[in-house]
Coordinates of C-alpha atoms in Angstrom, one line a residue:
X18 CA 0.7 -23.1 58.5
X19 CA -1.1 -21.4 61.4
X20 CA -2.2 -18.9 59.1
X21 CA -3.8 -21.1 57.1
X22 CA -5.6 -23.4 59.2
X23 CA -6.7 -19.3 61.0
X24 CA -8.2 -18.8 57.5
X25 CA -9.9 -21.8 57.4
X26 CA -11.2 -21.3 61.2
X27 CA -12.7 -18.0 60.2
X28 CA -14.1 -18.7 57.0
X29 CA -15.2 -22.1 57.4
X30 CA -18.8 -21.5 56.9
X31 CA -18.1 -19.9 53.1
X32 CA -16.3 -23.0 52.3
X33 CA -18.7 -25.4 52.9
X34 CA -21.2 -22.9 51.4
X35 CA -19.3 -22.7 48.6
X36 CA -19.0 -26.6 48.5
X37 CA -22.5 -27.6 49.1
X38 CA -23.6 -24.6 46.2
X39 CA -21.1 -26.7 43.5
X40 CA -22.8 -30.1 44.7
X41 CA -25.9 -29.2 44.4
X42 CA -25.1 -27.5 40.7
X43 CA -23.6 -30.2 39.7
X44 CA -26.9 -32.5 40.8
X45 CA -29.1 -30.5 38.9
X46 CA -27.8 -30.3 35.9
X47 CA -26.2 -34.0 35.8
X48 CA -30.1 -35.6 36.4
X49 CA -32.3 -32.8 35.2
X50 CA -32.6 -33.0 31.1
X51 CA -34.0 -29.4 31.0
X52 CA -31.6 -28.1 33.5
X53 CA -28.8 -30.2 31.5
X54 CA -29.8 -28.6 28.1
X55 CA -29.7 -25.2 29.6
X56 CA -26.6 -25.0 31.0
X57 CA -24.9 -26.5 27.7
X58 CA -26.4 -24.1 25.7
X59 CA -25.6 -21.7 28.0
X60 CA -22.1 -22.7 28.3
X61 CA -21.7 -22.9 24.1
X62 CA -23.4 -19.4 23.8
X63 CA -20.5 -18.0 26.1
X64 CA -17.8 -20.3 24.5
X65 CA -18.9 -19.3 20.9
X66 CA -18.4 -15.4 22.2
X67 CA -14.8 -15.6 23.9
X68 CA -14.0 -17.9 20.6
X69 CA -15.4 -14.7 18.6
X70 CA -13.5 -12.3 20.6
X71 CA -10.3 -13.8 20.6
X72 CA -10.7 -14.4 16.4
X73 CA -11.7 -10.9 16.5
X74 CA -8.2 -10.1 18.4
X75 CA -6.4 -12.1 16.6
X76 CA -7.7 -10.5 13.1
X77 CA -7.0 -7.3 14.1
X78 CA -3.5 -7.6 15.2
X79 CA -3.3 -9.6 11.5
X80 CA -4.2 -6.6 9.3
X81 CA -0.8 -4.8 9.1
X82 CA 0.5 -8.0 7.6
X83 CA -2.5 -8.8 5.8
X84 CA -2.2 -5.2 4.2
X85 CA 0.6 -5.4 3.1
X86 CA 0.0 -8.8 1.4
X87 CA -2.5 -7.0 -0.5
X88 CA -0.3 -4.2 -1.4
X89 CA 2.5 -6.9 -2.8
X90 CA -0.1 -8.8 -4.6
X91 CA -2.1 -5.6 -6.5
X92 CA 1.4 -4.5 -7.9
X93 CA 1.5 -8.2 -9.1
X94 CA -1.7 -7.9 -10.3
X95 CA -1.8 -4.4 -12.0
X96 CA 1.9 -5.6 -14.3
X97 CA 0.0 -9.1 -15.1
X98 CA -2.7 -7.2 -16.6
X99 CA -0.2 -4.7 -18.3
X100 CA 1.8 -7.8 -20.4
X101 CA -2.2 -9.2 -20.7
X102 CA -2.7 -5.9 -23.3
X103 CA 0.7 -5.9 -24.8
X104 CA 0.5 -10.0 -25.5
X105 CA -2.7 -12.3 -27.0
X106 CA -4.6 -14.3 -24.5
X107 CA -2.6 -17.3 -24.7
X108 CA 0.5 -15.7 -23.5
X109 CA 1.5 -16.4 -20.0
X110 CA 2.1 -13.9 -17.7
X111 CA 3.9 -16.4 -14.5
X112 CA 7.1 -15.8 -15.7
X113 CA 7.1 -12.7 -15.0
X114 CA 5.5 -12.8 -11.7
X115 CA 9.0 -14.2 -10.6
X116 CA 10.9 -11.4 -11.9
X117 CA 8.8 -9.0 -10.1
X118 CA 9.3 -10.4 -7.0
X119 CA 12.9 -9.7 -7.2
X120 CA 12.7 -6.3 -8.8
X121 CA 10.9 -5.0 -5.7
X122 CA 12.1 -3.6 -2.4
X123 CA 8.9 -3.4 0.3
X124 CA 9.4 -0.4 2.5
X125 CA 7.6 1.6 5.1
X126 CA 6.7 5.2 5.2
X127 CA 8.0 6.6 8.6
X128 CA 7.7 10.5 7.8
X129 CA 5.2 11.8 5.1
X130 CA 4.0 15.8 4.1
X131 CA 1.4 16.5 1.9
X132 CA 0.9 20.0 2.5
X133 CA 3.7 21.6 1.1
X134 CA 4.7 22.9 -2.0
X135 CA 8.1 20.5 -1.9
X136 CA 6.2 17.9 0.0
X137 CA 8.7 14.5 0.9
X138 CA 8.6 11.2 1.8
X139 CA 11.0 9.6 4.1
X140 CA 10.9 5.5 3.8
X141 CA 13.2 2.9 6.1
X142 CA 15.1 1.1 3.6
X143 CA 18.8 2.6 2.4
X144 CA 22.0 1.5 0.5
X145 CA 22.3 -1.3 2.7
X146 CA 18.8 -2.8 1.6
X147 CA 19.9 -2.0 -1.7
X148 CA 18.2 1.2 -2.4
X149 CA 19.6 4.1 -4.5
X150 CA 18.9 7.5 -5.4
X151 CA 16.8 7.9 -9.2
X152 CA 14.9 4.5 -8.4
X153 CA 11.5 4.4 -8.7
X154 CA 8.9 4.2 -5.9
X155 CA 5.5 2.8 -6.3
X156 CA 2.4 1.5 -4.0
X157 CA -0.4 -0.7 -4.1
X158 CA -2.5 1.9 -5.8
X159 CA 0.0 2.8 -8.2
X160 CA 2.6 5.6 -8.7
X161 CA 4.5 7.3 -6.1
X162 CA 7.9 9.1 -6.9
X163 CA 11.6 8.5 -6.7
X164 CA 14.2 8.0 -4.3
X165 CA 15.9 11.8 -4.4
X166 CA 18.6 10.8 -1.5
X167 CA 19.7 6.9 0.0
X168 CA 21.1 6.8 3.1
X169 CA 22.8 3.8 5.0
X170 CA 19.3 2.8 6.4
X171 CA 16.9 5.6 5.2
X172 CA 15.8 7.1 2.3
X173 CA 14.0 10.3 1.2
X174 CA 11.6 10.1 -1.9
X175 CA 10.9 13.3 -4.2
X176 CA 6.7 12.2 -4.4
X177 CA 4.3 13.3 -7.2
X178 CA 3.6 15.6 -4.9
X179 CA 6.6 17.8 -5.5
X180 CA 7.0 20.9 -7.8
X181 CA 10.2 19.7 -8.9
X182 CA 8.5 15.9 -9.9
X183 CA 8.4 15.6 -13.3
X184 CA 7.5 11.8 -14.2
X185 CA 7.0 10.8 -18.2
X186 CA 3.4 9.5 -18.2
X187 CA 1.0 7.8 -21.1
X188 CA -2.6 7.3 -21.9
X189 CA -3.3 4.3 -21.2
X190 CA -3.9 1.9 -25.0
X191 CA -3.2 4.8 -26.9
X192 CA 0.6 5.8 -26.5
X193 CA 0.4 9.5 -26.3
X194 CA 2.8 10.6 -23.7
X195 CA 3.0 13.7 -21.4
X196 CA 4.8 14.7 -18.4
X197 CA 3.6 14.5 -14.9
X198 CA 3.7 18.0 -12.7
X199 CA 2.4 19.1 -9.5
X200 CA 1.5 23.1 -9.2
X201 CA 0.7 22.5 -4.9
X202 CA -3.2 22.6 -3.7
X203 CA -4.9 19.4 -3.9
X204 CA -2.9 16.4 -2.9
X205 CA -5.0 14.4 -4.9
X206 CA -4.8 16.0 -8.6
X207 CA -2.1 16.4 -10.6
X208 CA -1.5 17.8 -14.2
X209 CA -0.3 15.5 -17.7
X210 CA 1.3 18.4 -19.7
X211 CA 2.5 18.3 -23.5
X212 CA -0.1 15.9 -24.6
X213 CA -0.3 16.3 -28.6
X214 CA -3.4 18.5 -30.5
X215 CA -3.5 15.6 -32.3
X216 CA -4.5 13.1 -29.7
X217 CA -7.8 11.5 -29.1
X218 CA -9.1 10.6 -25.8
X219 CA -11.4 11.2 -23.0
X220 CA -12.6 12.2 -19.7
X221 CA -12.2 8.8 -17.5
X222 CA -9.5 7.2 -19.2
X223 CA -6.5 6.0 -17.1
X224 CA -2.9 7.5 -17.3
X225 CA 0.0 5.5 -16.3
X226 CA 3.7 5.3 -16.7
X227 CA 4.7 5.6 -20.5
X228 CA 7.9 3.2 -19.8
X229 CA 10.3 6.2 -21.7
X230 CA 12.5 6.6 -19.0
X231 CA 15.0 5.2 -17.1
X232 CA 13.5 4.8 -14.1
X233 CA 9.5 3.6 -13.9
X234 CA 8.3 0.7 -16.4
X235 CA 5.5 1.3 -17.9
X236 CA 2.0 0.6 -17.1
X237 CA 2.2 1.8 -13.4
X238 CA -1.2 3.3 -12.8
X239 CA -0.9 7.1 -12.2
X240 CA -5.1 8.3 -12.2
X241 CA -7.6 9.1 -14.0
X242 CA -8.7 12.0 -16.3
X243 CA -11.1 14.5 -14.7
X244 CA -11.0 17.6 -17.0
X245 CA -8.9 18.3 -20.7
X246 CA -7.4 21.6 -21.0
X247 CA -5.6 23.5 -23.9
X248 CA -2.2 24.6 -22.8
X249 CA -0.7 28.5 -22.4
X250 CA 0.6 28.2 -26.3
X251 CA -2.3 26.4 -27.5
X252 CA -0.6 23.7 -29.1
X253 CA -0.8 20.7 -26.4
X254 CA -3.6 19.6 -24.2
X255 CA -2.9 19.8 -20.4
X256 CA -4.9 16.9 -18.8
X257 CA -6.3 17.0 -14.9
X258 CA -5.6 13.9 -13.2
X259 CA -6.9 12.6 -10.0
X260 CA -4.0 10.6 -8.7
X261 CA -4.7 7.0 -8.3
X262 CA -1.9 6.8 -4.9
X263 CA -3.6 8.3 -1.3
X264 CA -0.5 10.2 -0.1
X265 CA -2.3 11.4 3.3
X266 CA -2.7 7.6 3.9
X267 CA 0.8 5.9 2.5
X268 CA 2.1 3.3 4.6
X269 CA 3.4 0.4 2.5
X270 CA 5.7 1.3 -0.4
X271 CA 8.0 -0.4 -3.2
X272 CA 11.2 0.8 -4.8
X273 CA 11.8 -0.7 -8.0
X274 CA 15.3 -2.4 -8.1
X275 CA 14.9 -3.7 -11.9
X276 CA 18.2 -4.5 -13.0
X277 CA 17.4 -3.7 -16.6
X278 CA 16.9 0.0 -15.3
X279 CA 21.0 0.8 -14.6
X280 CA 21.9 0.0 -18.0
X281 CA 19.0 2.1 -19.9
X282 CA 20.2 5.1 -17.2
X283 CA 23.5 4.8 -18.5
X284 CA 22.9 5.0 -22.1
X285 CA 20.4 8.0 -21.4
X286 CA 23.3 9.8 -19.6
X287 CA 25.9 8.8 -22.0
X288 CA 23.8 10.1 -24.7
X289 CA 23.1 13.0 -23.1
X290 CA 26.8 14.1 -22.5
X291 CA 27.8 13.3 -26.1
X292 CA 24.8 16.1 -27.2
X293 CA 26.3 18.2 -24.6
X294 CA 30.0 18.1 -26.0
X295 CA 28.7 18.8 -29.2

């Protein structure tokens, strides 16, 4: 207590400095219009700032979840528009907007290369999130690779971006189907192979997932065509493709859990075996 009233004692004349500065404000303001106005508009010039800063704040904490809102919702968006050119414009497309959203399982990437020749992609989702190996992995952007090994709580992805990637891939509205294949360099091309002499198309049309294989369905965006080559033999066009998925920049992916995907795997393998014995 002695302290305080030795405080007081020595700074006594700040206090009532202090004191007579807020009466005198207050005065001022309170029975001067001009004054008045000032100081409000003062007062809602900095009030309208720290409202700005903190919404500012508060929008860019937001964006990670707001990103990958906007991955989920493109990948809803991209199959929509796939059933859209396979059905006439009165068919509906909600229904399967509810299948989707069980067919999906939203992962991060925690360990990404895209400088190697055998480049990989580590994600944090595993068996116990219900990931296996040969599933399918996509982004917001389109096609990504497939889970190569599941572990309890991780999972490694063999990407596009892979010489041992080899992904069945269509021109998009006119069913010609290649295969997709990496050769290293640019992570941002890629090569369609075995496209048929036969086949008419362009420079800018779209490839995407032809749906022939067990593991992607179709009509996941791969890229576009930049440049039509003829192949080694001569009898297939080899189409350059600049890849529609940013590797260096992945964060938010999706492994496709479709449940209608086990059963075609089986068959595939099934039939495969029974060619074998032969």
């Amino acid at each position: 207590m002695q302290n305080l009233l030795d405080f007081l004692a020595r700074h006594f004349h700040w206090l009532v400095f202090l004191l007579l500065e807020t009466v005198s404000g207050i005065l001022l303001f309170s029975y001067n219009s001009y004054q008045g106005s000032t100081w409000i508009s003062t007062a809602n010039a900095v009030t309208g700032k720290t409202l700005e800063l903190q919404a500012d704040v508060e929008q860019f904490f937001s964006l990670k979840r707001l990103n990958e809102e906007l991955s989920h919702r493109n990948i809803v968006l991209e199959q929509q528009l796939q059933i859209l050119r396979e059905k006439d414009s009165s068919a509906t497309v909600s229904p399967f907007e509810g299948r989707l959203e069980g067919a999906i399982i939203p992962a991060k990437v925690v360990a990404n290369t895209v400088d190697r020749r055998d480049n990989l992609i580590t994600i944090d989702r595993g068996r116990i999130d219900g990931v296996q190996e040969d599933m399918g992995v996509i982004s917001g952007t389109g096609l990504v690779g497939v889970v190569y090994m599941a572990g309890e709580h991780y999972s490694i992805v063999l990407p596009v971006l892979n010489r041992h990637s080899r992904i069945s891939c269509s021109i998009r509205g006119r069913n010609y189907f290649g295969y997709l294949n990496w050769y290293g360099g640019s992570p941002v091309e890629a090569y369609v192979e075995d496209i048929p002499r036969h086949a008419r198309f362009q420079k800018g049309e779209w490839v995407e997932t032809s749906g022939y294989s067990a593991i992607f369905p179709k009509g996941v965006a791969v890229g576009k065509i930049t440049n039509i080559y003829n192949s080694r033999d001569g009898l297939s066009y080899s189409l350059k493709v600049h890849l529609s998925t940013d590797f260096a920049c992945l964060r938010d992916v999706y492994v496709i859990n479709d449940i209608s995907l086990p059963e075609q795997r089986r068959l595939m393998n099934a039939a495969r075996d029974s060619l074998e014995m032969k």
